[in-house]
Coordinates of C-alpha atoms and ligand atoms in Angstrom, one line a residue:
X1 CA 16.4 15.7 -13.1
X2 CA 12.8 16.6 -13.8
X3 CA 10.2 13.7 -13.4
X4 CA 8.0 13.2 -16.4
X5 CA 4.3 12.6 -15.6
X6 CA 1.6 11.4 -18.0
X7 CA -1.3 13.8 -19.0
X8 CA -3.7 11.7 -16.9
X9 CA -1.6 12.1 -13.8
X10 CA -1.5 15.9 -14.3
X11 CA -5.2 16.0 -14.9
X12 CA -6.1 14.0 -11.7
X13 CA -3.5 16.0 -9.7
X14 CA -5.0 19.3 -10.8
X15 CA -8.6 18.3 -10.5
X16 CA -8.7 15.3 -8.2
X17 CA -12.0 13.4 -7.8
X18 CA -13.6 12.6 -4.5
X19 CA -11.5 14.8 -2.3
X20 CA -12.5 15.5 1.2
X21 CA -13.9 13.9 4.3
X22 CA -17.2 11.9 4.8
X23 CA -19.0 12.8 8.0
X24 CA -20.0 9.7 10.0
X25 CA -18.3 7.3 7.6
X26 CA -18.9 3.6 7.9
X27 CA -15.1 3.2 8.0
X28 CA -12.0 5.3 7.7
X29 CA -8.3 4.6 7.6
X30 CA -5.1 6.6 7.5
X31 CA -1.9 5.0 6.1
X32 CA 1.6 6.3 5.9
X33 CA 4.2 5.4 3.4
X34 CA 7.4 4.1 4.9
X35 CA 9.1 5.0 1.7
X36 CA 8.5 8.8 2.0
X37 CA 6.6 9.5 5.2
X38 CA 3.5 10.9 3.5
X39 CA 0.0 10.1 4.6
X40 CA -3.4 9.4 3.1
X41 CA -6.8 9.0 4.7
X42 CA -9.7 7.2 3.0
X43 CA -13.4 7.4 4.1
X44 CA -16.1 5.0 3.1
X45 CA -19.9 4.7 3.1
X46 CA -21.0 1.2 2.3
X47 CA -24.5 -0.1 1.5
X48 CA -25.2 -2.7 4.3
X49 CA -27.3 -4.9 2.0
X50 CA -25.2 -5.1 -1.2
X51 CA -21.9 -4.2 0.4
X52 CA -21.3 -1.8 -2.4
X53 CA -19.2 1.3 -1.8
X54 CA -21.8 4.1 -2.0
X55 CA -19.4 7.0 -1.3
X56 CA -15.6 7.3 -1.0
X57 CA -13.4 10.3 -0.3
X58 CA -9.8 10.9 0.4
X59 CA -7.5 13.4 2.0
X60 CA -3.9 13.3 0.9
X61 CA -0.8 14.7 2.5
X62 CA 1.3 13.2 -0.2
X63 CA 2.8 14.2 -3.5
X64 CA 1.2 14.8 -7.0
X65 CA 1.4 11.1 -7.8
X66 CA -0.3 10.1 -4.6
X67 CA -3.1 12.6 -5.1
X68 CA -3.6 11.4 -8.7
X69 CA -3.6 7.7 -7.7
X70 CA -5.9 8.3 -4.8
X71 CA -8.2 10.1 -7.2
X72 CA -8.3 7.3 -9.7
X73 CA -8.6 4.6 -7.0
X74 CA -11.6 6.3 -5.5
X75 CA -13.1 6.4 -9.1
X76 CA -12.3 2.7 -9.5
X77 CA -13.8 1.7 -6.2
X78 CA -17.0 3.7 -6.3
X79 CA -20.1 1.5 -6.7
X80 CA -17.9 -1.7 -6.5
X81 CA -18.6 -4.3 -3.8
X82 CA -16.0 -4.3 -1.1
X83 CA -14.8 -7.7 -2.3
X84 CA -14.1 -6.2 -5.8
X85 CA -12.6 -3.0 -4.4
X86 CA -10.2 -5.1 -2.4
X87 CA -8.8 -6.5 -5.6
X88 CA -7.8 -3.2 -7.1
X89 CA -4.0 -3.2 -7.3
X90 CA -1.5 -0.3 -7.3
X91 CA -0.4 -1.5 -10.7
X92 CA -3.9 -1.1 -12.1
X93 CA -4.1 2.3 -10.6
X94 CA -0.8 3.3 -12.1
X95 CA -1.9 1.8 -15.5
X96 CA -5.2 3.7 -15.4
X97 CA -3.1 6.9 -15.0
X98 CA -1.1 6.1 -18.1
X99 CA 1.9 4.9 -15.9
X100 CA 3.9 6.5 -13.2
X101 CA 7.7 7.0 -13.1
X102 CA 9.4 4.0 -11.3
X103 CA 10.6 6.2 -8.4
X104 CA 6.9 7.2 -7.8
X105 CA 5.3 3.8 -7.8
X106 CA 5.3 3.7 -4.0
X107 CA 2.8 6.6 -4.1
X108 CA 0.2 4.3 -5.7
X109 CA 1.0 1.6 -3.1
X110 CA 0.1 4.1 -0.4
X111 CA -3.2 4.8 -2.1
X112 CA -4.1 1.1 -2.4
X113 CA -2.9 0.5 1.2
X114 CA -5.2 3.2 2.5
X115 CA -8.2 1.9 0.5
X116 CA -7.6 -1.7 1.7
X117 CA -7.2 -0.6 5.3
X118 CA -10.5 1.3 5.2
X119 CA -12.2 -1.8 3.8
X120 CA -10.6 -3.9 6.5
X121 CA -11.9 -1.5 9.1
X122 CA -15.4 -1.8 7.7
X123 CA -15.2 -5.6 7.7
X124 CA -14.0 -5.6 11.3
X125 CA -16.5 -3.0 12.6
X126 CA -19.6 -3.8 10.7
X127 CA -19.1 -7.5 9.7
X128 CA -17.3 -8.7 12.8
X129 CA -14.5 -10.2 10.7
X130 CA -11.3 -11.2 12.4
X131 CA -7.9 -11.1 10.7
X132 CA -4.8 -13.1 11.2
X133 CA -2.3 -10.3 11.8
X134 CA 0.3 -12.4 13.5
X135 CA 4.0 -12.6 12.7
X136 CA 4.4 -15.4 10.3
X137 CA 6.0 -15.8 6.8
X138 CA 2.8 -15.2 5.0
X139 CA 2.1 -11.9 6.7
X140 CA 5.7 -10.8 6.4
X141 CA 5.5 -11.5 2.7
X142 CA 2.4 -9.4 2.4
X143 CA 4.3 -6.5 3.9
X144 CA 7.3 -7.0 1.6
X145 CA 5.0 -7.2 -1.3
X146 CA 4.3 -3.4 -0.8
X147 CA 8.0 -2.4 -1.1
X148 CA 8.8 -0.9 -4.4
X149 CA 12.3 -1.2 -5.9
X150 CA 12.6 2.4 -7.1
X151 CA 14.9 1.7 -10.0
X152 CA 12.3 -0.3 -11.8
X153 CA 9.0 0.6 -10.1
X154 CA 8.0 -3.0 -9.2
X155 CA 7.7 -4.6 -5.8
X156 CA 10.6 -6.6 -4.4
X157 CA 8.5 -9.9 -4.1
X158 CA 7.4 -9.8 -7.8
X159 CA 11.0 -9.0 -8.8
X160 CA 12.1 -12.1 -6.8
X161 CA 14.6 -10.0 -4.9
X162 CA 13.6 -11.7 -1.6
X163 CA 15.2 -15.1 -1.4
X164 CA 14.4 -16.1 2.1
X165 CA 12.1 -15.1 5.0
X166 CA 12.8 -16.7 8.4
X167 CA 11.2 -16.2 11.8
X168 CA 12.6 -17.8 14.9
X169 CA 10.8 -18.6 18.3
X170 CA 11.9 -15.2 19.7
X171 CA 10.3 -13.4 16.7
X172 CA 13.8 -12.5 15.3
X173 CA 13.6 -12.1 11.6
X174 CA 16.0 -12.9 8.8
X175 CA 15.4 -11.6 5.4
X176 CA 17.7 -12.5 2.5
X177 CA 17.7 -10.3 -0.5
X178 CA 19.6 -10.3 -3.8
X179 CA 20.8 -6.8 -4.3
X180 CA 24.4 -5.7 -4.8
X181 CA 26.2 -3.9 -1.9
X182 CA 26.6 -0.8 -4.0
X183 CA 23.0 -0.7 -5.4
X184 CA 21.8 2.9 -5.0
X185 CA 18.3 1.7 -3.8
X186 CA 19.6 -0.8 -1.3
X187 CA 19.4 1.5 1.8
X188 CA 15.8 2.6 0.8
X189 CA 14.8 -1.1 0.5
X190 CA 16.4 -2.0 3.8
X191 CA 14.9 1.0 5.7
X192 CA 11.4 0.2 4.3
X193 CA 11.7 -3.5 5.2
X194 CA 12.5 -2.5 8.8
X195 CA 9.7 0.1 9.0
X196 CA 7.1 -2.2 7.6
X197 CA 8.1 -5.1 9.9
X198 CA 8.1 -2.9 13.0
X199 CA 4.4 -2.6 12.6
X200 CA 4.1 -6.2 14.0
X201 CA 3.8 -6.2 17.8
X202 CA 6.5 -8.1 19.8
X203 CA 8.9 -8.2 16.9
X204 CA 12.5 -9.2 17.8
X205 CA 15.6 -8.3 15.9
X206 CA 15.5 -7.8 12.1
X207 CA 18.5 -9.0 10.1
X208 CA 18.7 -8.3 6.4
X209 CA 21.4 -10.2 4.5
X210 CA 22.6 -9.8 0.9
X211 CA 22.9 -13.1 -1.0
Ligands
FES1 FE1 5.2 10.4 -0.8 FE2 4.5 10.3 -3.3 S1 6.5 10.8 -2.5 S2 3.3 9.8 -1.6

């Protein structure tokens, strides 16, 4: 079945804005999408006084939707302070493109992820900020928040599909989700939960139960 894209998606895919690499960037980050394996790099130049993004570029190894969302996200972030740029969501990016097909929403998650990682890199490198990246419920929820249920195109936290998150003293994790056994998107969701949680160091076993 052919996927239908909005005119804006096609426009940004055919003529993406801010493509390329910045030499000597203040920060850069590459993120991969556990949903599809594609990658996106974002480069930033930030004004040290105002903390406004003075230049932003991207290189995408992803699909048309990813190129289009990366293009619109760099437009949205340009000249914003890093605090404001951090608040750009994948939903806003998708809306600014006139919508994305549900099955392609994870492509805009990848674009926002890469932007936020580049900003985080800037904050670590240039502002000496430290982040709590430990294995706890809050950080697990942040990861699950990026997993899109492809049937509807909304993340599994907002859809309230995650009923329980547990971590024991050996860092074993139990996640309970409400999806039917025969849901065609179940294995994608499970695989992505595992991939995202394996980014935590010293993680134990991951159990995903259906409730
Ligand atoms: Fe991989 Fe779109 S399918 S980024």
